[in-house]
PDB file of C-alpha atoms in Angstrom:
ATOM      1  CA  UNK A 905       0.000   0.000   0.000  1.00 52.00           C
ATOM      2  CA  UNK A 906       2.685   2.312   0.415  1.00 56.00           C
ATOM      3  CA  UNK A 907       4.377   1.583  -2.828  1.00 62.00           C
ATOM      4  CA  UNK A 908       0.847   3.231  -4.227  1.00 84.00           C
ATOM      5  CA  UNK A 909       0.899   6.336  -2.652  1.00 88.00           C
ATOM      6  CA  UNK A 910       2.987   9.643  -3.616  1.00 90.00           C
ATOM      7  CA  UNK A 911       6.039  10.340  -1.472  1.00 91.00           C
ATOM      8  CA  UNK A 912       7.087  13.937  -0.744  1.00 91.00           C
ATOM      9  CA  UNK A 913      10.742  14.863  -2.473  1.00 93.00           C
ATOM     10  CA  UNK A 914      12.567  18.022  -0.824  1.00 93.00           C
ATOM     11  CA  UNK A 915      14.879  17.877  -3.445  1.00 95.00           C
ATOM     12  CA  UNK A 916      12.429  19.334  -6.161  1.00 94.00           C
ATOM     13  CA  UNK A 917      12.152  21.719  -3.716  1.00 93.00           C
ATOM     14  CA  UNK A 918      12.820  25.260  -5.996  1.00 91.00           C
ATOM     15  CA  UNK A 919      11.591  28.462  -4.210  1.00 87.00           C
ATOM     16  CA  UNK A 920      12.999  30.603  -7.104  1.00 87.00           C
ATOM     17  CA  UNK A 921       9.736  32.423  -7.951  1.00 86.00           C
ATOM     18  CA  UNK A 922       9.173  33.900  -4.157  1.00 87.00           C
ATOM     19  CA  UNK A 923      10.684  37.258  -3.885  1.00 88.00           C
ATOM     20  CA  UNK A 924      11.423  38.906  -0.313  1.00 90.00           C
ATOM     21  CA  UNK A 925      10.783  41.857  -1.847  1.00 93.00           C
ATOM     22  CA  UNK A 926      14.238  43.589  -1.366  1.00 94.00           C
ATOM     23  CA  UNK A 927      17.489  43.174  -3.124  1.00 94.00           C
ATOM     24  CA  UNK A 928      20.861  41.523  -1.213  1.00 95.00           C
ATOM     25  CA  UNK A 929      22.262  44.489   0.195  1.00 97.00           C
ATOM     26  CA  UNK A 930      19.139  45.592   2.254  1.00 97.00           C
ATOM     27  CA  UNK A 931      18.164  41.759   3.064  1.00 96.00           C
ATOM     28  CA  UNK A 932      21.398  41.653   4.594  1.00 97.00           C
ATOM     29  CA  UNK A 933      21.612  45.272   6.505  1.00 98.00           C
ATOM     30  CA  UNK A 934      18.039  43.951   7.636  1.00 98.00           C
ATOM     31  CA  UNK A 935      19.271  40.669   8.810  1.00 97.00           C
ATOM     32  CA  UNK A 936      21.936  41.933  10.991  1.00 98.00           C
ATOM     33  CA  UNK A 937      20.168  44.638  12.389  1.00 98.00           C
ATOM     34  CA  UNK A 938      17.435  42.499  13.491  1.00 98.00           C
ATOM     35  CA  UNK A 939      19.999  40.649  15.073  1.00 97.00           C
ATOM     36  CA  UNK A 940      21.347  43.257  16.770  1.00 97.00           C
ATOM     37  CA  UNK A 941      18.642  45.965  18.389  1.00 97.00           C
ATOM     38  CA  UNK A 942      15.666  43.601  17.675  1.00 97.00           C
ATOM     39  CA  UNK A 943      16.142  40.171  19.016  1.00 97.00           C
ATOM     40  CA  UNK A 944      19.045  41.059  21.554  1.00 95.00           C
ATOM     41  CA  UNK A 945      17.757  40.929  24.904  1.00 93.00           C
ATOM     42  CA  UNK A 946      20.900  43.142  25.768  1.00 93.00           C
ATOM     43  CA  UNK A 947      19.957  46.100  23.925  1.00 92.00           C
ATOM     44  CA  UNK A 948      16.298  47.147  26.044  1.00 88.00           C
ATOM     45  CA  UNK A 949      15.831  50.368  24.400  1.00 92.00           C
ATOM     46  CA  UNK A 950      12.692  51.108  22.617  1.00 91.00           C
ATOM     47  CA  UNK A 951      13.085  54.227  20.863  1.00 92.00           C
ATOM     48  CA  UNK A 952      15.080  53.397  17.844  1.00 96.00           C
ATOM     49  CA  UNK A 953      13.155  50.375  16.851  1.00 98.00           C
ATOM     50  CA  UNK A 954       9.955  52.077  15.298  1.00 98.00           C
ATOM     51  CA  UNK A 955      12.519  54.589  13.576  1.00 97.00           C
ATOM     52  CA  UNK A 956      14.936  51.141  12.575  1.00 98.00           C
ATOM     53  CA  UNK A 957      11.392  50.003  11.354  1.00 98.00           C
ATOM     54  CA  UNK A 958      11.078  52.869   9.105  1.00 98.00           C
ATOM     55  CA  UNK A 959      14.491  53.355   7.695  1.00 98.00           C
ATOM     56  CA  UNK A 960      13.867  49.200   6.065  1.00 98.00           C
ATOM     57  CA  UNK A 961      10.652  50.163   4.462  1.00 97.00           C
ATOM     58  CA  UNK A 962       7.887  49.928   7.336  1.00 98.00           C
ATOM     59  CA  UNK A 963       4.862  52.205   8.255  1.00 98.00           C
ATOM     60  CA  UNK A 964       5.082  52.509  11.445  1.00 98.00           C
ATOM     61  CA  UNK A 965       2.546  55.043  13.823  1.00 98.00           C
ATOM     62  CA  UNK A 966       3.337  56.696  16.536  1.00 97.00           C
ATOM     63  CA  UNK A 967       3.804  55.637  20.106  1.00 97.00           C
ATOM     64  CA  UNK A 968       4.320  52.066  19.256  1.00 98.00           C
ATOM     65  CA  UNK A 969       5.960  50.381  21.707  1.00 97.00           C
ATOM     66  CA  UNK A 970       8.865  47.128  21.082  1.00 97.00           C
ATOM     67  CA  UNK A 971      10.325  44.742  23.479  1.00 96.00           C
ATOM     68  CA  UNK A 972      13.504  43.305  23.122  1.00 96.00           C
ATOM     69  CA  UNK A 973      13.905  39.517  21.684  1.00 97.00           C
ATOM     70  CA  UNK A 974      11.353  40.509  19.040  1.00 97.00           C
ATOM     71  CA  UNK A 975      11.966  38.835  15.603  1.00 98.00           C
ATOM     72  CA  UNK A 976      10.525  40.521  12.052  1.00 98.00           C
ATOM     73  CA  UNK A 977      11.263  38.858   9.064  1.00 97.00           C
ATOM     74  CA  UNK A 978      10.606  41.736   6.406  1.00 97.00           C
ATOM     75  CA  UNK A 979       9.893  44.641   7.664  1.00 98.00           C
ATOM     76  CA  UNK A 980       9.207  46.216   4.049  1.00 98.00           C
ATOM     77  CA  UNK A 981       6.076  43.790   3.993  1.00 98.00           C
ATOM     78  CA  UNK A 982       5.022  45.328   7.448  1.00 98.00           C
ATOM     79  CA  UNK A 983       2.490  48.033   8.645  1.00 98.00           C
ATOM     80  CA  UNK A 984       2.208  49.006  12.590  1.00 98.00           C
ATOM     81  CA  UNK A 985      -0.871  51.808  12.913  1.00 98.00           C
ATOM     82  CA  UNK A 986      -0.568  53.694  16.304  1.00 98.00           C
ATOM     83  CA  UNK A 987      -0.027  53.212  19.986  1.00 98.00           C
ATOM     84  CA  UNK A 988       0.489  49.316  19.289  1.00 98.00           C
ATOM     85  CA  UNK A 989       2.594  46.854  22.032  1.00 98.00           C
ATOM     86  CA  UNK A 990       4.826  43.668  20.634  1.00 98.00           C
ATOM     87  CA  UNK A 991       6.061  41.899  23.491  1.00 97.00           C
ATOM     88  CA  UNK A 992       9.191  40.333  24.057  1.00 97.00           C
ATOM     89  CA  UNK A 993      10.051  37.215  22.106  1.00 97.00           C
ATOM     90  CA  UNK A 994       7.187  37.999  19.821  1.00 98.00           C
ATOM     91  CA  UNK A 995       7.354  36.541  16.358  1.00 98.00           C
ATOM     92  CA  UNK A 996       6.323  38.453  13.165  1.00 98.00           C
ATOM     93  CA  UNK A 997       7.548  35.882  10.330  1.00 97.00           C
ATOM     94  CA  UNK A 998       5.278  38.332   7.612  1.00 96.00           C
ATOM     95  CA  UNK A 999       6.757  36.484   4.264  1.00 96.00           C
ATOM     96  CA  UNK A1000       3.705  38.160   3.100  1.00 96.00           C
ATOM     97  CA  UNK A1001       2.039  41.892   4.115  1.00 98.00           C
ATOM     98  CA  UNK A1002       0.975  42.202   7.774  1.00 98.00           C
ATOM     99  CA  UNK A1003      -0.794  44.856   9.186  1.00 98.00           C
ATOM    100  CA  UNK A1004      -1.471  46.145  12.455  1.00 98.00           C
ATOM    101  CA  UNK A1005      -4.371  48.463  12.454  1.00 98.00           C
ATOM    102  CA  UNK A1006      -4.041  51.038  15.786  1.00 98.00           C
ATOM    103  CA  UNK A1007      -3.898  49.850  19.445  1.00 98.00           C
ATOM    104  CA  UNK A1008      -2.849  46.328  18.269  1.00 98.00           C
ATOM    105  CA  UNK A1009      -1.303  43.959  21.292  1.00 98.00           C
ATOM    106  CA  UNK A1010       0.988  41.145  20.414  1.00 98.00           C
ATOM    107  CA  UNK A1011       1.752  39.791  24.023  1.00 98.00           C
ATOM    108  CA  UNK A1012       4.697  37.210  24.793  1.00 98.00           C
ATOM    109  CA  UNK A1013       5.862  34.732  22.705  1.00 98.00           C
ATOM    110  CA  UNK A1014       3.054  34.839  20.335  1.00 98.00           C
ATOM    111  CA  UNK A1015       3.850  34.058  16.638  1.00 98.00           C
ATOM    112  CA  UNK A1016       2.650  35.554  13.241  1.00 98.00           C
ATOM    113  CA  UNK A1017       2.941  32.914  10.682  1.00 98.00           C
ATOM    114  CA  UNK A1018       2.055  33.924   7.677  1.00 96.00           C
ATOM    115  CA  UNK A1019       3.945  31.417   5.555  1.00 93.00           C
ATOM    116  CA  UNK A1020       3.541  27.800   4.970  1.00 93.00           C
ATOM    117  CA  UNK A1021       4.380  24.877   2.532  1.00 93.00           C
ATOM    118  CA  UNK A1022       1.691  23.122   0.575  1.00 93.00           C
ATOM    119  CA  UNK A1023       2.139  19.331   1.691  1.00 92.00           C
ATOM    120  CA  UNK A1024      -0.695  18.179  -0.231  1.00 94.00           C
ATOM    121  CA  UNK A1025       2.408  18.639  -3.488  1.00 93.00           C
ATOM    122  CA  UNK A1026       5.148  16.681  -4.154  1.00 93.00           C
ATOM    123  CA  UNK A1027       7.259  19.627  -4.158  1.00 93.00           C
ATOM    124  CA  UNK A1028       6.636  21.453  -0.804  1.00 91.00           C
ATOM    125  CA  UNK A1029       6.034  24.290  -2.338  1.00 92.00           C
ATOM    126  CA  UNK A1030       5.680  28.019  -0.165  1.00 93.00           C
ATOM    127  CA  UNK A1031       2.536  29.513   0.191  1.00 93.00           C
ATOM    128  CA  UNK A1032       1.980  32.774   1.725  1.00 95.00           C
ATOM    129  CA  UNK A1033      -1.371  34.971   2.400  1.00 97.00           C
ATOM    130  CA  UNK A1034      -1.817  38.587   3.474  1.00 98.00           C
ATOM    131  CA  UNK A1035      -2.487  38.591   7.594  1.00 98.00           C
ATOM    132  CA  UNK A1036      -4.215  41.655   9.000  1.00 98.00           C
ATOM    133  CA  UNK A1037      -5.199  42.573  12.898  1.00 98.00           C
ATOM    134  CA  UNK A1038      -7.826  45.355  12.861  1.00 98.00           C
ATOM    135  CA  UNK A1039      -8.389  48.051  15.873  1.00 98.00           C
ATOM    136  CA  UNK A1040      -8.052  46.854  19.473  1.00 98.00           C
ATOM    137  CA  UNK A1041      -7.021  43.334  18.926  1.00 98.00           C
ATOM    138  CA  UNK A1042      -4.906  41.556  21.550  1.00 98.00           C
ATOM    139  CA  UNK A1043      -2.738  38.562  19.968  1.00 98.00           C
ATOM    140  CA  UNK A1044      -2.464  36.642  23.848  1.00 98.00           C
ATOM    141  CA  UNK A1045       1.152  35.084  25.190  1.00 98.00           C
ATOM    142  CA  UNK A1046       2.425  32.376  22.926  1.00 98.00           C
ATOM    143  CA  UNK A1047      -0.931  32.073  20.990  1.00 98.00           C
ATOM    144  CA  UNK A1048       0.158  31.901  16.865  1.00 98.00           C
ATOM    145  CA  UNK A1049      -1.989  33.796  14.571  1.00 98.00           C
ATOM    146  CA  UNK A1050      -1.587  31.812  10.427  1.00 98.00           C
ATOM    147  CA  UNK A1051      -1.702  33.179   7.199  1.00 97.00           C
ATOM    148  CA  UNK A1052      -4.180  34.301   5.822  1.00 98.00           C
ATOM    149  CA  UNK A1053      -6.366  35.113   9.074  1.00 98.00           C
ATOM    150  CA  UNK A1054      -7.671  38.550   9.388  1.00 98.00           C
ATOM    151  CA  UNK A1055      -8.609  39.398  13.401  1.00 98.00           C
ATOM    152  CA  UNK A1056     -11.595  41.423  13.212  1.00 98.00           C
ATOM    153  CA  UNK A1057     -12.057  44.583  15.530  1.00 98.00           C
ATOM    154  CA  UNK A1058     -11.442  44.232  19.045  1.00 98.00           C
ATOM    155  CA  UNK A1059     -11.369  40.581  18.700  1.00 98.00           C
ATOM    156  CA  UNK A1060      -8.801  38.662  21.056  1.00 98.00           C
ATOM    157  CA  UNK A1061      -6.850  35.314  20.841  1.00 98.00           C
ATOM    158  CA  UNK A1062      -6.309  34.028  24.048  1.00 98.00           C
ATOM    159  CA  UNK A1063      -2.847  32.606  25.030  1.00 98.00           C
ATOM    160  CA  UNK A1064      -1.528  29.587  23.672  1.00 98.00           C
ATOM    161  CA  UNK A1065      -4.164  29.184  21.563  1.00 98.00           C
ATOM    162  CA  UNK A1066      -3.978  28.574  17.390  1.00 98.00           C
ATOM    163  CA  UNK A1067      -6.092  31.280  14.828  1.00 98.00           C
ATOM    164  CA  UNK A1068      -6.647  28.876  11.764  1.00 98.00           C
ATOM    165  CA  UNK A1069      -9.872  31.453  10.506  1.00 98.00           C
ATOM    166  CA  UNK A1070     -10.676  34.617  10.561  1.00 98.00           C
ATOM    167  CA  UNK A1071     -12.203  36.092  14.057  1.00 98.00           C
ATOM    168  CA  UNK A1072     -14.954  37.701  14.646  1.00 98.00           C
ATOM    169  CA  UNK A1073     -15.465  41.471  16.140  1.00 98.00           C
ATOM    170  CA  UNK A1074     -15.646  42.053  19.811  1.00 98.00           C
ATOM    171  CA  UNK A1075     -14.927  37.822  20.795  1.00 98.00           C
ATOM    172  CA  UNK A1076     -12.563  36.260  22.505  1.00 98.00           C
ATOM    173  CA  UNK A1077     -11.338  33.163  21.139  1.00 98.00           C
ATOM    174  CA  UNK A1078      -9.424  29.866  22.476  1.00 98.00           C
ATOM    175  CA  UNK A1079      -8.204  26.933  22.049  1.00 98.00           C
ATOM    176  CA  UNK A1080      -6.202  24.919  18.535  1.00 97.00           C
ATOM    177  CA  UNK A1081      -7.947  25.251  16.230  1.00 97.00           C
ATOM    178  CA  UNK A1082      -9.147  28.539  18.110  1.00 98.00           C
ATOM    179  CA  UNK A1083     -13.154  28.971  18.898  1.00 98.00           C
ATOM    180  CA  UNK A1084     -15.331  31.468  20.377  1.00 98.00           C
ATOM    181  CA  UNK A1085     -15.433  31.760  23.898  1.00 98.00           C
ATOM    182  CA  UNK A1086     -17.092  34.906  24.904  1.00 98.00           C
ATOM    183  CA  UNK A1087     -18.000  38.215  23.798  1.00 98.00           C
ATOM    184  CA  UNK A1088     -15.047  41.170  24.861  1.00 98.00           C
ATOM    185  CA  UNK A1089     -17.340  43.836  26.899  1.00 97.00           C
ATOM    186  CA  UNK A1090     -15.573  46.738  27.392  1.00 95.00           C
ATOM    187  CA  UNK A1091     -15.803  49.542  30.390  1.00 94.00           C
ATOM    188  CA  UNK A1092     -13.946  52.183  31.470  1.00 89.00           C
TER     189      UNK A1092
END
């Protein structure tokens, strides 16, 4: 029975029609700065990171706040709107565009994964899909948000837990594969 089915073969592998979007020079510039003020836990200082952000291609807003140990693969593929928090260790692997609409949390840990390989192929190919957090969403410790998902307004993600679809406005979702939980109410 196995003899009958197709086998998977990493060496037709051939990634050559994804582009990163940037030439060598900046790819590497990027690659070492992220090393260096982004996912250094040695260098705490916030204040250059929004402006590193913007020198590599990013829109960044104002008062957006960036904790050390963060990792961004492209940040010429990336859009922060105001007053939004990534927390330390966060992970923004945006192969593809991501955008954070304003007041956006990314807590702890939590991962952006907005590439993938088709394993249904015998190839592996990449696949990749636009990711987008509107207004007031909250991304919770260690939870992974995957391509392709779009949060919907105020929604949240609770920690640890897996976004395989889009969420809805004003829930809270948990769990892998993620589900709704319970509306977000919000007071003063």
């Amino acid at each position: 029975m196995n003899g009958e089915r197709r086998s998977v073969d990493l060496s037709r592998f051939d990634n050559s029609d994804f582009s990163i979007g940037a030439g060598a020079v900046k790819y590497t510039l990027w690659y070492f700065t992220n090393a260096l003020f982004f996912l250094n836990p040695l260098f705490p200082f916030r204040t250059p990171k929004p402006w590193l952000l913007r020198l590599f291609g990013a829109k960044v807003g104002k008062g957006v706040v960036i904790h050390p140990r963060v990792n961004i693969k492209f940040p010429w593929k990336l859009t922060i709107g105001d007053h939004c928090w990534i927390g330390q260790a966060a992970w923004l692997d945006n192969i593809d565009k991501l955008t954070l609409e304003d007041h956006v949390v990314i807590s702890q840990g939590a991962m952006i994964i907005i590439g993938s390989h088709d394993y249904k192929k015998v190839d592996y190919p990449t696949m990749s899909k636009p990711v987008v957090l509107e207004r007031g969403c909250w991304v919770g410790a260690g939870a992974m948000v995957l391509l392709g998902v779009r949060m919907k307004t105020h929604s949240v993600l609770a920690a640890c837990s897996v976004a395989t679809t889009d969420l809805e406005p004003y829930m809270i979702y948990r769990g892998n594969p993620a589900k709704p939980a319970r509306e977000r109410v919000i007071s003063e």
